[in-house]
Amino acid sequence: MPKKILIAEDSPTMRSLIVSTIAAMGEFETVEAANGFEALRILPREKVDLIITDINMPDINGLELVSFIRNNESYRTTPLFIISTEGSERDREKGLALGANAYLVKPFAPQQLQELVRKYLA
Amino acid sequence: MSDKRSSEALKEFISETEEIVESINLDLVTLAEGLDSGEYDPDLINGIFRGAHSVKGLAGMFGFDDLSQLAHRMENLLDQLRLGKVPFNQLTVDTLFNALETLSRLINGKSEDEHFTFDLTSCFERIEQAALGKAATGDDPLAGLAIDQAILNVLTEYEEHRLLENVKKKRNLHLVRVDFDLSSFDQELAELTQQLKQQGEVISTLPCVGDIGERIAFQVLFGSERDQADIRALLGRDSLDIRTFGETAAPAATAAPAAGMIFEEPPPLPAVGGETLPATADAGSLRSISRTVRVDIDKLDLLMNIVGELVLSKGAITGICERLRGSGEKELAGDLTKATRILERRLHDLQKGVMDVRMVPVGQLFEKMTRIVRRVSNEQGKKVELDIRGADTELDKLIIEDVSDPLMHIIRNAIDHGLETPAERREAGKPEKGMICLWAAQKGNHVVIEVRDDGRGIDPERVRRKAVARGLIGEGQELTRGEIYELLFLPGFSTRDEVSDLSGRGVGMDVVKNNISQLSGMVELTSETGIGTCMTITLPITLAIIKALIVKVAGQTYAIPINSVQETLMIDSSTVRTIERREVLELRESTLPLLRLDRTFSLVHGERPAEQKLFVAVVGLADKRLGFVVDDLLGQQDVVIKSLGKVLSFVKGVAGAAELGNQKTILVLDVAGLMGEALRGESVNHV
């Protein structure tokens, strides 16, 4: 069974960009969440192997999602990347402190994302 | 450092720190006005904080330990005040005033004698005493709140900021815990949020940690002036888990804000004569003066040059990446490329930052013009209404300075030559008051400034006759209206038989045009007899760093500013046609005039086959287009334009020289100049 990646990102463009970047790798399945709430819904339902979340989302922020995930028995060790914008170093640091494995700064190169995915899911 | 230089530096130091002290003083006065109400603008404290910080940095550089120590202590106190760890009260503000006075005394003393100092112990003690008003421990500004660290950990910077804002407003902070069915939690949360928003600000919504079953719990962090009972009533639910921070015994739901969790009420001040001073809300007007820093434009130029050179160095590194990759060091090349990319982003930010500092609204320029309009119209006995639009359009400060004279001249011309006298206007059926429009707008990388009048317009026949009389054109020469107006920009042309007091003064339109060309700009004139004249100035937003298209012609490389390049084409030399002895190219149903740069610059080609692929860089300014024919396109690059200097200023068609990353120097084409001449059809020979 292919490994599954959850993408929580409120910008449709960014989300589809991430999805297609991962699709191009040809080995993973993706689940999309258009906001934090959707992600919260998906998590208990599906077993995901990697989570990628944006930090700035309208309902709950990505940091809250990271904290939630890291404190959740089923997802304590699931690899997790955060996506932030330039200039939000503090948010990034907080995300890493909360247990995110890596971060990406928008705009990032598709290869960068692919390398990270490969590193954590290989 | 020689004595002279060091004394100059000291002078600068003194004047800068004095300025800062003055600015802090203004801010402190404004801050103190808020003492009665207990409210203040957080930006004020930030401003004072920054001021103290600057003094600390400057004093440190000059080795003035005493000054630097004092500023450092002020900075600390301000930081604690800013983060709400020290109460905003009379004691704190007095301490700050006292520290500032001491600071000022020190600076004054040092202006007489570098070694001047005095005992600062008591002042230091006083500041430390005030800083003891600590309500919380630890460095985190939010640590003083009773809110769980776990919650603070997941707030984004912005949410933290909002939280602090609420704290500053002495609002109560409620943590409302709710749980919902997993299937409908988002709608229910949205409803709850809506209800809460009527009474305050929802700072953050946090999912409660734990495995999700059928239900999911959230905590909503909410800032409000209302107390817990009010919130319960508002939400109409009994079984609500609400934790409230910062609530006091004060009766709830009163209009007065409840005391914040870390704010102490200052001891009541002895009221003078029983009077209470009204809280001043509009005291902020002083700040606009004190918040700006005056900087010599030369300093900005220097910065810009350094940034430009950094950009070039980055180009050189990119070149090394390529070479590394070529030599098989793929991994190293990859790493270097990555590092370069980060460098590039930061450089871009830096460049943008410096550029932003240089940008000033054209409103500054227009302001000067209003004075001129007023004066000239009075002198001329004409009634003029000035219509200004787009005053907030931004332009490089240097360009603003340099365009101010030409613009002034154009406006004088418009009033002097363009507008009729009130009597004439009445006769012509126009309103007595003439209209001058001064409009600015940004169009891509250019700013267009339009000066339009509704005057008598320029009679082309009169211009033609004058040009014939001056020997500028032949008697029977056929010219279009546009070409006739172009004549106005030729040296020594004056449409008036008698030299006017105003527009005369030996400055013709040719000077105006030259000045604007020097800024890589362009000026155009359109006019309709009886209706009015419009002068359009097109200027680049900035001059310093530009992206350029690098082209090759007969073995020489040139740079064409990319902001004027519309497209590039590869054509077959056989598609070039000749119409009226000019080479043109049919391009999408329009005719594009061509200019062969090799001929323009009298370059000699080597052997060339008759049938040949040519490259055309289509450049456009305003609504004009021209194709530069070149041998090859080498790519885009950031270049820093340097002036050729006075000695070479006679060289036509060249705007300046630029350095490429590999230490080569190339010439940057003066697109506006080349276009102007090529489209006029002058046979130009350049050096």
Tab-separated table of N, CA and C in Angstrom, chain B residues 47-129:
chain	number	residue	atom	x	y	z
B	47	GLY	N	8.785	53.411	20.069
B	47	GLY	CA	9.600	54.485	19.512
B	47	GLY	C	10.691	54.900	20.490
B	48	ILE	N	10.316	55.075	21.752
B	48	ILE	CA	11.284	55.486	22.767
B	48	ILE	C	12.324	54.380	22.938
B	49	PHE	N	11.823	53.163	22.936
B	49	PHE	CA	12.709	52.012	23.073
B	49	PHE	C	13.762	52.011	21.964
B	50	ARG	N	13.288	52.218	20.754
B	50	ARG	CA	14.219	52.228	19.620
B	50	ARG	C	15.239	53.358	19.755
B	51	GLY	N	14.750	54.505	20.233
B	51	GLY	CA	15.637	55.655	20.418
B	51	GLY	C	16.756	55.315	21.393
B	52	ALA	N	16.370	54.761	22.543
B	52	ALA	CA	17.367	54.406	23.555
B	52	ALA	C	18.325	53.366	22.986
B	53	HIS	N	17.771	52.478	22.221
B	53	HIS	CA	18.586	51.425	21.619
B	53	HIS	C	19.632	52.034	20.672
B	54	SER	N	19.196	53.007	19.887
B	54	SER	CA	20.142	53.650	18.962
B	54	SER	C	21.246	54.354	19.721
B	55	VAL	N	20.857	55.077	20.790
B	55	VAL	CA	21.869	55.802	21.566
B	55	VAL	C	22.871	54.804	22.133
B	56	LYS	N	22.359	53.678	22.601
B	56	LYS	CA	23.242	52.665	23.166
B	56	LYS	C	24.262	52.221	22.112
B	57	GLY	N	23.750	51.921	20.930
B	57	GLY	CA	24.621	51.436	19.856
B	57	GLY	C	25.666	52.473	19.478
B	58	LEU	N	25.212	53.717	19.311
B	58	LEU	CA	26.123	54.794	18.908
B	58	LEU	C	27.186	55.035	19.970
B	59	ALA	N	26.716	55.128	21.230
B	59	ALA	CA	27.642	55.414	22.321
B	59	ALA	C	28.667	54.293	22.433
B	60	GLY	N	28.214	53.080	22.219
B	60	GLY	CA	29.117	51.939	22.287
B	60	GLY	C	30.229	52.062	21.278
B	61	MET	N	29.851	52.523	20.081
B	61	MET	CA	30.841	52.637	19.018
B	61	MET	C	31.901	53.688	19.338
B	62	PHE	N	31.482	54.704	20.095
B	62	PHE	CA	32.417	55.768	20.426
B	62	PHE	C	33.127	55.508	21.750
B	63	GLY	N	32.822	54.370	22.331
B	63	GLY	CA	33.464	54.016	23.594
B	63	GLY	C	32.988	54.849	24.768
B	64	PHE	N	31.810	55.460	24.651
B	64	PHE	CA	31.254	56.216	25.781
B	64	PHE	C	30.483	55.257	26.680
B	65	ASP	N	31.208	54.601	27.565
B	65	ASP	CA	30.584	53.576	28.394
B	65	ASP	C	29.434	54.093	29.239
B	66	ASP	N	29.663	55.281	29.816
B	66	ASP	CA	28.645	55.842	30.706
B	66	ASP	C	27.315	56.030	29.969
B	67	LEU	N	27.412	56.631	28.793
B	67	LEU	CA	26.214	56.878	27.979
B	67	LEU	C	25.547	55.564	27.596
B	68	SER	N	26.383	54.655	27.141
B	68	SER	CA	25.874	53.389	26.661
B	68	SER	C	25.199	52.607	27.793
B	69	GLN	N	25.827	52.655	28.988
B	69	GLN	CA	25.236	51.981	30.157
B	69	GLN	C	23.869	52.569	30.509
B	70	LEU	N	23.824	53.878	30.482
B	70	LEU	CA	22.583	54.561	30.838
B	70	LEU	C	21.489	54.212	29.822
B	71	ALA	N	21.858	54.292	28.542
B	71	ALA	CA	20.877	53.980	27.504
B	71	ALA	C	20.431	52.529	27.625
B	72	HIS	N	21.374	51.684	27.976
B	72	HIS	CA	21.057	50.272	28.129
B	72	HIS	C	20.026	50.057	29.241
B	73	ARG	N	20.219	50.771	30.343
B	73	ARG	CA	19.274	50.618	31.452
B	73	ARG	C	17.892	51.170	31.077
B	74	MET	N	17.911	52.277	30.350
B	74	MET	CA	16.625	52.833	29.898
B	74	MET	C	15.914	51.825	29.002
B	75	GLU	N	16.713	51.255	28.130
B	75	GLU	CA	16.184	50.283	27.186
B	75	GLU	C	15.521	49.120	27.939
B	76	ASN	N	16.221	48.654	28.979
B	76	ASN	CA	15.668	47.556	29.775
B	76	ASN	C	14.335	47.911	30.392
B	77	LEU	N	14.316	49.106	31.001
B	77	LEU	CA	13.092	49.534	31.662
B	77	LEU	C	11.955	49.644	30.639
B	78	LEU	N	12.290	50.194	29.484
B	78	LEU	CA	11.281	50.369	28.443
B	78	LEU	C	10.794	49.015	27.926
B	79	ASP	N	11.741	48.116	27.815
B	79	ASP	CA	11.388	46.789	27.335
B	79	ASP	C	10.382	46.151	28.281
B	80	GLN	N	10.647	46.304	29.586
B	80	GLN	CA	9.741	45.713	30.561
B	80	GLN	C	8.387	46.408	30.548
B	81	LEU	N	8.434	47.703	30.307
B	81	LEU	CA	7.186	48.454	30.232
B	81	LEU	C	6.407	47.995	29.004
B	82	ARG	N	7.161	47.833	27.926
B	82	ARG	CA	6.574	47.437	26.654
B	82	ARG	C	5.912	46.065	26.762
B	83	LEU	N	6.562	45.185	27.485
B	83	LEU	CA	6.031	43.839	27.614
B	83	LEU	C	5.087	43.713	28.798
B	84	GLY	N	4.799	44.862	29.405
B	84	GLY	CA	3.813	44.845	30.477
B	84	GLY	C	4.334	44.322	31.797
B	85	LYS	N	5.656	44.232	31.944
B	85	LYS	CA	6.177	43.696	33.195
B	85	LYS	C	6.368	44.781	34.252
B	86	VAL	N	6.358	45.993	33.797
B	86	VAL	CA	6.475	47.116	34.710
B	86	VAL	C	5.217	47.946	34.513
B	87	PRO	N	4.608	48.387	35.599
B	87	PRO	CA	3.350	49.116	35.428
B	87	PRO	C	3.570	50.467	34.752
B	88	PHE	N	2.572	50.871	34.020
B	88	PHE	CA	2.601	52.188	33.396
B	88	PHE	C	2.049	53.176	34.407
B	89	ASN	N	2.939	53.817	35.159
B	89	ASN	CA	2.476	54.765	36.168
B	89	ASN	C	3.430	55.951	36.280
B	90	GLN	N	3.097	56.848	37.174
B	90	GLN	CA	3.873	58.083	37.316
B	90	GLN	C	5.338	57.795	37.607
B	91	LEU	N	5.574	56.805	38.468
B	91	LEU	CA	6.943	56.494	38.863
B	91	LEU	C	7.782	56.112	37.635
B	92	THR	N	7.218	55.227	36.824
B	92	THR	CA	7.955	54.761	35.651
B	92	THR	C	8.241	55.921	34.707
B	93	VAL	N	7.216	56.710	34.447
B	93	VAL	CA	7.389	57.815	33.500
B	93	VAL	C	8.375	58.844	34.048
B	94	ASP	N	8.271	59.145	35.347
B	94	ASP	CA	9.212	60.091	35.951
B	94	ASP	C	10.637	59.577	35.840
B	95	THR	N	10.790	58.289	36.093
B	95	THR	CA	12.126	57.702	36.005
B	95	THR	C	12.687	57.865	34.600
B	96	LEU	N	11.825	57.649	33.626
B	96	LEU	CA	12.274	57.780	32.239
B	96	LEU	C	12.670	59.212	31.925
B	97	PHE	N	11.863	60.164	32.428
B	97	PHE	CA	12.196	61.574	32.208
B	97	PHE	C	13.537	61.909	32.844
B	98	ASN	N	13.706	61.418	34.062
B	98	ASN	CA	14.949	61.688	34.772
B	98	ASN	C	16.143	61.099	34.017
B	99	ALA	N	15.968	59.879	33.531
B	99	ALA	CA	17.058	59.226	32.798
B	99	ALA	C	17.380	59.998	31.529
B	100	LEU	N	16.326	60.468	30.892
B	100	LEU	CA	16.540	61.200	29.648
B	100	LEU	C	17.297	62.497	29.902
B	101	GLU	N	16.950	63.144	31.017
B	101	GLU	CA	17.626	64.391	31.349
B	101	GLU	C	19.103	64.137	31.605
B	102	THR	N	19.372	63.057	32.309
B	102	THR	CA	20.761	62.690	32.585
B	102	THR	C	21.492	62.399	31.272
B	103	LEU	N	20.799	61.687	30.411
B	103	LEU	CA	21.364	61.348	29.105
B	103	LEU	C	21.737	62.619	28.350
B	104	SER	N	20.808	63.557	28.374
B	104	SER	CA	20.998	64.803	27.670
B	104	SER	C	22.189	65.573	28.243
B	105	ARG	N	22.302	65.568	29.596
B	105	ARG	CA	23.425	66.273	30.246
B	105	ARG	C	24.747	65.663	29.823
B	106	LEU	N	24.757	64.339	29.768
B	106	LEU	CA	25.984	63.641	29.372
B	106	LEU	C	26.383	64.019	27.950
B	107	ILE	N	25.387	64.014	27.065
B	107	ILE	CA	25.683	64.315	25.663
B	107	ILE	C	26.186	65.747	25.519
B	108	ASN	N	25.500	66.656	26.197
B	108	ASN	CA	25.932	68.055	26.142
B	108	ASN	C	27.353	68.204	26.640
B	109	GLY	N	27.636	67.536	27.734
B	109	GLY	CA	28.973	67.614	28.316
B	109	GLY	C	30.016	67.108	27.334
B	110	LYS	N	29.676	66.008	26.646
B	110	LYS	CA	30.642	65.407	25.735
B	110	LYS	C	30.854	66.255	24.492
B	111	SER	N	29.899	67.084	24.200
B	111	SER	CA	30.077	67.939	23.030
B	111	SER	C	31.161	68.992	23.313
B	112	GLU	N	31.348	69.319	24.608
B	112	GLU	CA	32.415	70.258	24.978
B	112	GLU	C	33.729	69.504	25.159
B	113	ASP	N	33.600	68.404	25.865
B	113	ASP	CA	34.815	67.652	26.178
B	113	ASP	C	34.481	66.165	26.157
B	114	GLU	N	35.176	65.469	25.271
B	114	GLU	CA	34.934	64.039	25.081
B	114	GLU	C	34.956	63.243	26.381
B	115	HIS	N	35.803	63.706	27.335
B	115	HIS	CA	36.012	62.912	28.541
B	115	HIS	C	35.047	63.275	29.656
B	116	PHE	N	34.129	64.167	29.339
B	116	PHE	CA	33.175	64.590	30.355
B	116	PHE	C	32.353	63.411	30.872
B	117	THR	N	32.209	63.331	32.167
B	117	THR	CA	31.309	62.328	32.731
B	117	THR	C	30.950	62.737	34.149
B	118	PHE	N	29.990	62.095	34.752
B	118	PHE	CA	29.716	62.333	36.182
B	118	PHE	C	29.137	61.070	36.784
B	119	ASP	N	28.931	61.109	38.042
B	119	ASP	CA	28.497	59.909	38.747
B	119	ASP	C	27.048	59.575	38.409
B	120	LEU	N	26.859	58.400	37.895
B	120	LEU	CA	25.527	58.028	37.449
B	120	LEU	C	24.833	57.070	38.413
B	121	THR	N	25.516	56.762	39.506
B	121	THR	CA	24.994	55.727	40.398
B	121	THR	C	23.544	55.959	40.804
B	122	SER	N	23.250	57.202	41.210
B	122	SER	CA	21.898	57.438	41.729
B	122	SER	C	20.866	57.262	40.617
B	123	CYS	N	21.251	57.694	39.441
B	123	CYS	CA	20.326	57.553	38.311
B	123	CYS	C	20.084	56.073	37.999
B	124	PHE	N	21.186	55.319	37.986
B	124	PHE	CA	21.073	53.880	37.733
B	124	PHE	C	20.181	53.226	38.773
B	125	GLU	N	20.405	53.615	40.025
B	125	GLU	CA	19.618	53.010	41.111
B	125	GLU	C	18.138	53.282	40.918
B	126	ARG	N	17.879	54.507	40.517
B	126	ARG	CA	16.486	54.903	40.344
B	126	ARG	C	15.819	54.038	39.260
B	127	ILE	N	16.543	53.849	38.159
B	127	ILE	CA	15.987	53.039	37.074
B	127	ILE	C	15.772	51.606	37.546
B	128	GLU	N	16.766	51.104	38.265
B	128	GLU	CA	16.627	49.723	38.722
B	128	GLU	C	15.467	49.577	39.693
B	129	GLN	N	15.314	50.609	40.524
B	129	GLN	CA	14.193	50.587	41.462
B	129	GLN	C	12.866	50.487	40.701
